[in-house]
Amino acid sequence: MITLKEALELDSQALQELRNDLKKKIKANKELNAYVGLEEAGEGVPIAIKDNIQVKDWSVTCASNILQGYKAPYNATVIEKMHQAGLGAYGRTNMDEFAMGSTTESSCYGKTLNPCDYERVPGGSSGGSAAAVAGGIAIAALGSDTGGSIRQPAAYCGVVGMKPTYGRVSRYGLGAYASSLDQIGPITQNVEDAAILYDIISGSDPKDSTNAQRDDKVVPNLDPNRKLTIGIVPSYVEEASEDVKKAYGKTVEVLKKMGHTIKEVSLLDAKYDISAYYITATAEATTNLARYDGIRYGNRAPAQNIKELYINTRSEGFGDEVKRRILLGNFVLSSGYYDAYYVKAQKVRHLIKEEYEKVFSEVDLILSPVAPSVAPKFGELATPMQMYLSDMYTISVNLAGLPALSLPVARNDEGLPIGLQLIAKPYDEQTLFDGALGLEAAL
Ligand code: GLN
């Protein structure tokens, strides 16, 4: 597939041919189930959009039954910024329901397949976006990352996925999962395309009160030759599978050869990340999902009275994982448990942030695994707990609000992609992309 950089050079006739060709390819790869709709908006370079980002007049369902029939009344800010830069929204990509999951199995449209191996999950929750780019049926895509949902599917499918600093990219028009963690970001074929798309969608927006209102760009200053100090986390890597460990070791050698300084650092045990994340994320999700009551949006179940209407609509509309999280979130916010769980989790979140600040006083970037293994087979993560544990390397980045980029670095003996992530200081996307661009070239 043509890259985003190349596509931006095309004239309107060539772009039209590209769109026609893309449509044929998507139809020929229907079994991947990467797309759940083929709407088009805007004329420019076609970019695939996760089903939780509003595009005016398109259906937007967060892969949930409860939102069937709902049409977006306005464009998300990222879509407006794309239009201004000559990109157009093209096609809806599959996802875990309300972005809750790590496999894209919880979608009401059925699972998406991993283009590298149809028996394996593409990762999640932005599994459709990653599978579309990896499967050669999207030039680039937008995903959202609350606890790894861009980086992890990118790693499982062998493409690049980038999560911006919290506040860099407007959340206006993004279906909220956990508002203090969510960020929209690019999934692309290479690092340069990720930088291009990141520059286009990031920047100030008066419509999002949590937006950082910063407009500095990375592409004009991209420098793959910078020599950096890169932190490695041996205690973290210990927990990963043998093939991930091997890829990590090899990548560290490459970084050394490139002239970077490697420094061993330590972070809090990942078990604290998991606990703090799943309390914070479910608490915020409970609040955000309260708006889906059968009255304001999408589906409404038949009922005799208002109470029945809420109960029937939510019982029919939400899937099991979403219900589980609503229950958990209500539990940790309930008066008897608020201090013991929610408040405690906020304190742990603060410690995680401080730990990163300490590390970043000594290094420019941190190299970490993205997931403990290559993409699992369908059904391999049998319990919700197993799935939550597989997020161990990605969620602290969201808790601390940092930018990170997942880069394919190797294939295991079975040919399955392995991704590692570089993590940077808040608002230091420049160093993140510089380091990633250099590493990509050296690999
Ligand atoms: N797997 C994590 C979760 O289920 C992260 C999902 C995400 O980043 N949206 O919450």
Coordinates of C-alpha atoms and ligand atoms in Angstrom, one line a residue:
M1 CA 0.0 0.0 0.0
I2 CA 1.1 3.5 -0.8
T3 CA 2.3 5.5 2.3
L4 CA 0.6 8.6 3.7
K5 CA 3.6 10.7 2.7
E6 CA 3.3 9.5 -0.9
A7 CA -0.5 9.8 -1.0
L8 CA -0.3 13.4 0.1
E9 CA 1.6 14.2 -3.2
L10 CA -1.2 12.8 -5.5
D11 CA -3.5 15.0 -7.6
S12 CA -7.2 14.6 -7.3
Q13 CA -7.5 12.2 -10.2
A14 CA -4.9 9.9 -8.8
L15 CA -6.6 10.2 -5.4
Q16 CA -9.9 9.1 -6.9
E17 CA -8.2 6.0 -8.5
L18 CA -6.6 5.3 -5.1
R19 CA -10.0 5.4 -3.4
N20 CA -11.6 3.1 -6.0
D21 CA -8.6 0.7 -5.7
L22 CA -8.9 0.8 -1.9
K23 CA -12.6 0.0 -2.0
K24 CA -11.9 -3.1 -4.1
K25 CA -9.1 -4.3 -1.8
I26 CA -11.4 -3.8 1.3
K27 CA -14.1 -5.9 -0.4
A28 CA -11.6 -8.6 -1.3
N29 CA -10.5 -8.8 2.3
K30 CA -13.9 -8.9 3.9
E31 CA -13.1 -11.9 6.0
L32 CA -10.7 -9.8 8.1
N33 CA -13.7 -7.8 9.4
A34 CA -11.4 -4.8 9.9
Y35 CA -14.1 -2.4 8.6
V36 CA -17.7 -2.3 9.9
G37 CA -18.7 0.5 7.4
L38 CA -17.5 2.0 4.2
E39 CA -18.7 5.6 4.5
E40 CA -16.7 8.4 3.0
A41 CA -16.3 12.0 4.1
G42 CA -14.1 14.7 2.6
E43 CA -12.2 14.4 -0.6
G44 CA -8.6 14.0 0.4
V45 CA -6.3 11.1 1.3
P46 CA -8.5 8.3 2.7
I47 CA -7.9 7.6 6.4
A48 CA -9.7 4.8 8.3
I49 CA -11.5 5.9 11.4
K50 CA -12.2 3.8 14.6
D51 CA -15.9 3.5 15.4
N52 CA -15.7 5.8 18.4
I53 CA -14.7 9.0 16.6
Q54 CA -17.5 11.2 15.3
V55 CA -17.7 11.9 11.6
K56 CA -20.7 14.1 10.7
D57 CA -23.7 12.1 9.5
W58 CA -21.9 8.8 9.8
S59 CA -23.1 6.1 12.1
V60 CA -20.9 6.0 15.3
T61 CA -21.6 3.0 17.5
C62 CA -18.4 2.2 19.6
A63 CA -19.1 -1.4 18.3
S64 CA -22.1 -1.5 20.7
N65 CA -25.7 -2.6 20.2
I66 CA -26.8 0.3 22.4
L67 CA -25.7 2.8 19.8
Q68 CA -27.2 1.2 16.7
G69 CA -29.0 3.8 14.6
Y70 CA -27.2 6.8 16.1
K71 CA -25.7 9.2 13.6
A72 CA -23.0 11.7 14.6
P73 CA -24.3 15.3 14.5
Y74 CA -20.9 16.9 14.1
N75 CA -17.3 16.2 13.3
A76 CA -14.7 15.4 16.0
T77 CA -12.0 18.0 16.1
V78 CA -9.5 15.4 14.7
I79 CA -11.7 15.0 11.6
E80 CA -11.9 18.8 11.1
K81 CA -8.1 19.0 11.3
M82 CA -7.8 16.2 8.8
H83 CA -10.1 17.9 6.4
Q84 CA -8.1 21.1 6.7
A85 CA -4.9 19.2 5.8
G86 CA -6.3 17.4 2.8
L87 CA -7.3 14.1 4.4
G88 CA -10.7 12.5 4.3
A89 CA -12.4 10.0 6.6
Y90 CA -12.8 6.7 4.8
G91 CA -14.4 3.7 6.4
R92 CA -15.3 2.7 10.0
T93 CA -12.9 0.3 11.7
N94 CA -13.9 -2.4 14.2
M95 CA -13.1 -2.2 17.9
D96 CA -13.8 -3.7 21.3
E97 CA -17.2 -2.5 22.6
F98 CA -16.6 1.1 24.0
A99 CA -12.9 0.4 23.6
M100 CA -12.9 -2.0 26.6
G101 CA -10.7 -4.9 25.8
S102 CA -7.4 -6.0 24.3
T103 CA -8.6 -8.3 21.5
T104 CA -11.4 -6.7 19.5
E105 CA -13.5 -9.8 20.3
S106 CA -16.1 -7.9 22.3
S107 CA -17.4 -6.0 19.2
C108 CA -21.1 -6.4 18.4
Y109 CA -19.9 -6.8 14.8
G110 CA -17.9 -9.9 15.6
K111 CA -14.2 -10.3 15.9
T112 CA -11.5 -8.9 13.6
L113 CA -8.8 -11.3 12.4
N114 CA -5.0 -10.6 12.6
P115 CA -3.8 -10.3 9.0
C116 CA -0.5 -12.0 10.1
D117 CA -2.3 -15.1 11.3
Y118 CA -6.1 -15.6 11.0
E119 CA -6.2 -17.7 14.1
R120 CA -4.9 -14.9 16.2
V121 CA -6.4 -11.7 17.7
P122 CA -5.4 -8.4 16.1
G123 CA -5.2 -6.9 19.6
G124 CA -7.5 -4.2 20.9
S125 CA -9.3 -2.2 21.3
S126 CA -8.3 -0.5 18.0
G127 CA -7.9 -3.9 16.4
G128 CA -9.8 -3.0 13.2
S129 CA -7.6 0.0 12.6
A130 CA -4.4 -2.0 13.1
A131 CA -5.6 -4.9 11.0
A132 CA -6.6 -2.6 8.2
V133 CA -3.2 -0.9 8.0
A134 CA -1.3 -4.2 8.4
G135 CA -3.6 -6.0 5.9
G136 CA -2.9 -3.4 3.2
I137 CA -6.5 -2.1 3.2
A138 CA -5.8 1.3 4.7
I139 CA -3.1 3.9 4.1
A140 CA -3.3 4.9 7.8
A141 CA -5.9 4.9 10.5
L142 CA -7.0 6.6 13.7
G143 CA -7.4 4.7 16.9
S144 CA -7.8 5.7 20.5
D145 CA -5.6 4.6 23.4
T146 CA -6.9 4.5 27.0
G147 CA -4.6 1.8 28.3
G148 CA -2.7 0.6 25.2
S149 CA -5.4 0.3 22.6
I150 CA -3.3 1.9 19.8
R151 CA 0.1 0.5 20.7
Q152 CA -0.9 -3.1 21.5
P153 CA -2.8 -3.9 18.3
A154 CA -0.1 -2.1 16.4
A155 CA 2.5 -4.5 18.0
Y156 CA 0.3 -7.6 17.4
C157 CA -0.2 -6.7 13.7
G158 CA 3.3 -5.4 13.0
V159 CA 2.6 -1.7 12.3
V160 CA 3.4 1.6 14.0
G161 CA 1.0 3.0 16.7
M162 CA 1.4 6.2 18.6
K163 CA -0.2 7.5 21.7
P164 CA 0.2 11.3 22.2
T165 CA 0.8 13.1 25.5
Y166 CA -2.5 13.5 27.3
G167 CA -4.0 16.8 26.1
R168 CA -2.1 17.0 22.8
V169 CA -5.0 15.8 20.7
S170 CA -8.5 17.1 21.2
R171 CA -11.0 14.5 22.6
Y172 CA -13.9 16.5 21.3
G173 CA -16.0 14.0 19.4
L174 CA -14.3 10.9 20.8
G175 CA -16.7 8.5 22.5
A176 CA -15.5 8.8 26.1
Y177 CA -14.3 5.6 27.9
A178 CA -12.1 7.0 30.7
S179 CA -11.8 10.7 30.1
S180 CA -8.5 11.2 32.1
L181 CA -6.8 8.5 30.1
D182 CA -8.2 8.6 26.5
Q183 CA -6.2 10.0 23.6
I184 CA -6.7 9.6 19.8
G185 CA -3.6 8.7 17.8
P186 CA -2.3 7.4 14.5
I187 CA -1.8 3.8 13.3
T188 CA 0.5 3.8 10.3
Q189 CA 2.8 1.8 8.1
N190 CA 5.9 3.6 9.3
V191 CA 7.2 6.2 11.8
E192 CA 7.3 9.1 9.4
D193 CA 3.7 8.6 8.5
A194 CA 2.8 8.5 12.2
A195 CA 4.6 11.8 12.7
I196 CA 2.7 13.4 9.7
L197 CA -0.7 12.2 10.9
Y198 CA 0.2 13.2 14.5
D199 CA 1.1 16.7 13.4
I200 CA -2.2 17.0 11.5
I201 CA -4.5 15.8 14.3
S202 CA -2.8 17.4 17.3
G203 CA -3.0 21.0 18.5
S204 CA -5.1 23.4 20.3
D205 CA -8.9 23.2 20.5
P206 CA -11.1 25.5 22.6
K207 CA -13.8 22.8 22.5
D208 CA -11.8 20.5 24.8
S209 CA -11.1 21.9 28.3
T210 CA -8.4 19.3 28.9
N211 CA -6.5 20.2 25.7
A212 CA -3.0 21.5 26.3
Q213 CA -3.5 24.3 23.7
R214 CA -0.1 23.6 22.2
D215 CA 0.6 23.8 18.4
D216 CA 4.3 22.8 18.0
K217 CA 4.9 20.3 15.3
V218 CA 7.4 17.5 14.9
V219 CA 7.8 16.9 11.2
P220 CA 9.8 20.1 10.3
N221 CA 12.4 19.1 12.9
L222 CA 12.6 15.3 12.5
D223 CA 16.2 14.1 13.2
P224 CA 16.9 10.4 13.2
N225 CA 20.6 11.0 14.0
R226 CA 20.2 12.4 17.5
K227 CA 22.2 10.6 20.2
L228 CA 20.0 9.9 23.1
T229 CA 20.1 8.4 26.6
I230 CA 17.6 5.5 26.6
G231 CA 16.4 3.8 29.7
I232 CA 15.9 0.0 29.8
V233 CA 13.9 -1.7 32.5
P234 CA 15.3 -5.2 33.1
S235 CA 12.9 -6.1 35.9
Y236 CA 10.0 -5.3 33.6
V237 CA 11.3 -7.3 30.7
E238 CA 11.8 -10.4 33.0
E239 CA 8.0 -11.0 32.9
A240 CA 7.8 -11.2 29.1
S241 CA 7.8 -14.3 26.9
E242 CA 11.2 -15.6 25.6
D243 CA 10.7 -14.3 22.1
V244 CA 9.8 -10.8 23.4
K245 CA 12.8 -10.9 25.7
K246 CA 15.1 -11.9 22.8
A247 CA 13.7 -9.1 20.6
Y248 CA 14.3 -6.6 23.4
G249 CA 17.9 -7.7 23.9
K250 CA 18.6 -7.4 20.2
T251 CA 17.0 -4.0 20.0
V252 CA 19.1 -2.8 22.9
E253 CA 22.2 -3.9 21.0
V254 CA 21.1 -2.0 17.9
L255 CA 20.5 1.1 20.0
K256 CA 24.0 0.8 21.4
K257 CA 25.5 0.4 17.9
M258 CA 23.7 3.5 16.8
G259 CA 25.6 5.5 19.5
H260 CA 22.8 5.9 22.0
T261 CA 23.7 5.7 25.7
I262 CA 21.8 2.8 27.4
K263 CA 21.0 3.2 31.1
E264 CA 19.3 0.7 33.4
V265 CA 16.3 2.2 35.3
S266 CA 13.6 0.8 37.5
L267 CA 9.8 1.5 37.6
L268 CA 7.1 0.5 40.1
D269 CA 6.0 -3.2 39.9
A270 CA 3.4 -3.4 37.1
K271 CA 0.9 -5.0 39.4
Y272 CA 0.3 -1.5 40.9
D273 CA -0.3 -0.2 37.4
I274 CA -3.0 -2.8 36.7
S275 CA -4.8 -2.2 39.9
A276 CA -4.7 1.6 39.7
Y277 CA -5.8 1.5 36.0
Y278 CA -8.7 -0.9 36.3
I279 CA -10.1 1.1 39.2
T280 CA -9.7 4.5 37.6
A281 CA -10.8 3.4 34.1
T282 CA -13.9 1.6 35.3
A283 CA -14.9 4.4 37.7
E284 CA -14.7 6.9 34.8
A285 CA -16.4 4.5 32.4
T286 CA -19.3 4.1 34.7
T287 CA -19.8 7.8 34.8
N288 CA -19.4 8.2 31.0
L289 CA -21.7 5.4 30.1
A290 CA -24.5 6.6 32.3
R291 CA -25.7 8.7 29.4
Y292 CA -26.7 5.6 27.4
D293 CA -30.2 5.3 28.9
G294 CA -32.3 4.5 25.8
I295 CA -33.6 8.1 25.7
R296 CA -30.9 10.3 24.4
Y297 CA -28.9 8.0 22.0
G298 CA -29.4 5.0 19.8
N299 CA -31.4 1.9 20.7
R300 CA -34.4 1.9 22.9
A301 CA -35.9 -1.4 24.3
P302 CA -39.6 -1.8 24.7
A303 CA -40.8 -1.1 28.2
Q304 CA -43.9 -0.2 30.3
N305 CA -42.3 2.5 32.5
I306 CA -39.1 4.5 32.8
K307 CA -37.3 2.1 35.2
E308 CA -38.0 -0.8 32.9
L309 CA -36.8 1.3 29.9
Y310 CA -33.4 1.9 31.5
I311 CA -33.1 -1.8 32.6
N312 CA -34.2 -3.3 29.3
T313 CA -32.2 -0.9 27.1
R314 CA -29.0 -1.4 29.0
S315 CA -29.5 -5.2 29.5
E316 CA -30.0 -5.7 25.8
G317 CA -27.7 -2.9 24.6
F318 CA -24.4 -3.5 26.5
G319 CA -22.2 -6.6 26.1
D320 CA -20.8 -8.7 29.0
E321 CA -17.4 -6.8 29.3
V322 CA -19.1 -3.4 29.4
K323 CA -21.6 -4.6 32.0
R324 CA -18.7 -6.0 34.1
R325 CA -16.9 -2.7 34.1
I326 CA -20.0 -0.7 34.9
L327 CA -20.5 -2.9 37.9
L328 CA -16.9 -2.6 39.0
G329 CA -16.8 1.1 38.5
N330 CA -20.0 1.6 40.5
F331 CA -18.5 -0.6 43.3
V332 CA -15.2 1.4 43.5
L333 CA -17.2 4.7 43.6
S334 CA -19.8 3.6 46.1
S335 CA -19.7 5.4 49.5
G336 CA -18.4 2.5 51.5
Y337 CA -15.5 1.7 49.2
Y338 CA -14.6 5.1 47.6
D339 CA -11.7 5.7 49.9
A340 CA -10.4 2.2 50.0
Y341 CA -10.4 1.8 46.2
Y342 CA -10.9 4.9 44.1
V343 CA -9.0 7.4 46.3
K344 CA -6.2 4.8 46.8
A345 CA -5.9 4.3 43.1
Q346 CA -5.5 8.0 42.6
K347 CA -2.7 8.0 45.1
V348 CA -1.0 5.1 43.3
R349 CA -1.5 6.9 40.0
H350 CA 0.4 9.9 41.5
L351 CA 3.3 7.6 42.6
I352 CA 3.5 6.1 39.1
K353 CA 3.7 9.6 37.6
E354 CA 6.5 10.6 40.1
E355 CA 8.4 7.4 39.4
Y356 CA 8.4 8.3 35.7
E357 CA 9.5 11.9 36.5
K358 CA 12.5 10.5 38.4
V359 CA 13.5 8.3 35.5
F360 CA 13.1 11.0 32.9
S361 CA 15.4 13.3 34.9
E362 CA 18.1 10.8 33.8
V363 CA 17.0 9.6 30.4
D364 CA 15.4 10.9 27.2
L365 CA 13.4 7.8 26.3
I366 CA 12.5 4.5 27.9
L367 CA 12.4 1.3 25.8
S368 CA 9.8 -1.2 27.0
P369 CA 7.8 -4.2 25.7
V370 CA 4.3 -3.4 24.5
A371 CA 2.8 -6.8 25.4
P372 CA 4.1 -9.7 27.3
S373 CA 3.8 -12.0 24.2
V374 CA 3.0 -12.1 20.5
A375 CA -0.7 -11.9 19.5
P376 CA -2.5 -14.7 21.4
K377 CA -4.9 -17.1 19.6
F378 CA -8.6 -16.5 19.8
G379 CA -9.9 -17.7 23.1
E380 CA -6.4 -18.0 24.6
L381 CA -7.0 -15.3 27.2
A382 CA -9.8 -17.3 28.8
T383 CA -10.7 -15.0 31.7
P384 CA -11.1 -11.2 32.0
M385 CA -8.3 -11.2 34.5
Q386 CA -5.9 -12.8 32.1
M387 CA -6.8 -10.1 29.6
Y388 CA -6.3 -7.3 32.1
L389 CA -2.9 -8.7 33.0
S390 CA -1.8 -8.6 29.4
D391 CA -2.0 -4.8 29.6
M392 CA 0.9 -4.6 32.1
Y393 CA 3.3 -2.7 29.8
T394 CA 1.0 -0.1 28.3
I395 CA -1.3 1.2 31.0
S396 CA 1.2 3.1 33.2
V397 CA 1.9 5.4 30.2
N398 CA -1.8 6.5 30.2
L399 CA -1.9 6.8 34.0
A400 CA 1.1 9.2 33.7
G401 CA -0.2 10.9 30.6
L402 CA 3.0 10.2 28.6
P403 CA 3.5 9.9 24.8
A404 CA 4.7 6.5 23.5
L405 CA 5.2 4.8 20.2
S406 CA 5.0 1.1 19.4
L407 CA 7.4 0.0 16.6
P408 CA 7.6 -3.4 15.0
V409 CA 11.2 -4.6 15.8
A410 CA 11.3 -8.3 15.0
R411 CA 9.4 -11.5 14.1
N412 CA 9.4 -14.6 16.2
D413 CA 10.2 -18.1 14.7
E414 CA 6.6 -18.4 13.6
G415 CA 6.8 -15.1 11.7
L416 CA 4.6 -13.2 14.2
P417 CA 5.4 -9.6 14.7
I418 CA 6.9 -8.3 18.0
G419 CA 6.6 -4.6 18.8
L420 CA 8.5 -2.6 21.4
Q421 CA 7.6 0.9 22.6
L422 CA 9.6 4.0 23.2
I423 CA 8.2 6.3 25.9
A424 CA 9.0 10.0 26.3
K425 CA 8.5 12.9 28.7
P426 CA 5.2 14.7 28.5
Y427 CA 5.1 16.9 25.4
D428 CA 8.4 15.6 24.1
E429 CA 6.9 14.0 21.0
Q430 CA 9.9 15.4 19.1
T431 CA 12.4 13.1 20.9
L432 CA 9.9 10.2 20.7
F433 CA 9.7 10.5 16.9
D434 CA 13.4 11.2 16.4
G435 CA 14.3 8.1 18.4
A436 CA 11.8 5.9 16.7
L437 CA 12.7 7.1 13.2
G438 CA 16.4 6.4 13.9
L439 CA 15.6 2.9 15.3
E440 CA 13.3 2.0 12.5
A441 CA 16.0 2.9 9.9
A442 CA 18.7 0.9 11.9
L443 CA 16.5 -2.2 12.1
Ligands
GLN1 N1 -7.2 -3.1 27.4 C1 -7.4 -1.9 28.1 C2 -8.8 -1.9 28.6 O1 -9.5 -2.8 28.3 C3 -7.1 -0.7 27.3 C4 -8.1 -0.4 26.3 C5 -7.9 0.9 25.6 O2 -6.8 1.5 25.6 N2 -9.0 1.5 25.1 O3 -9.2 -1.0 29.3

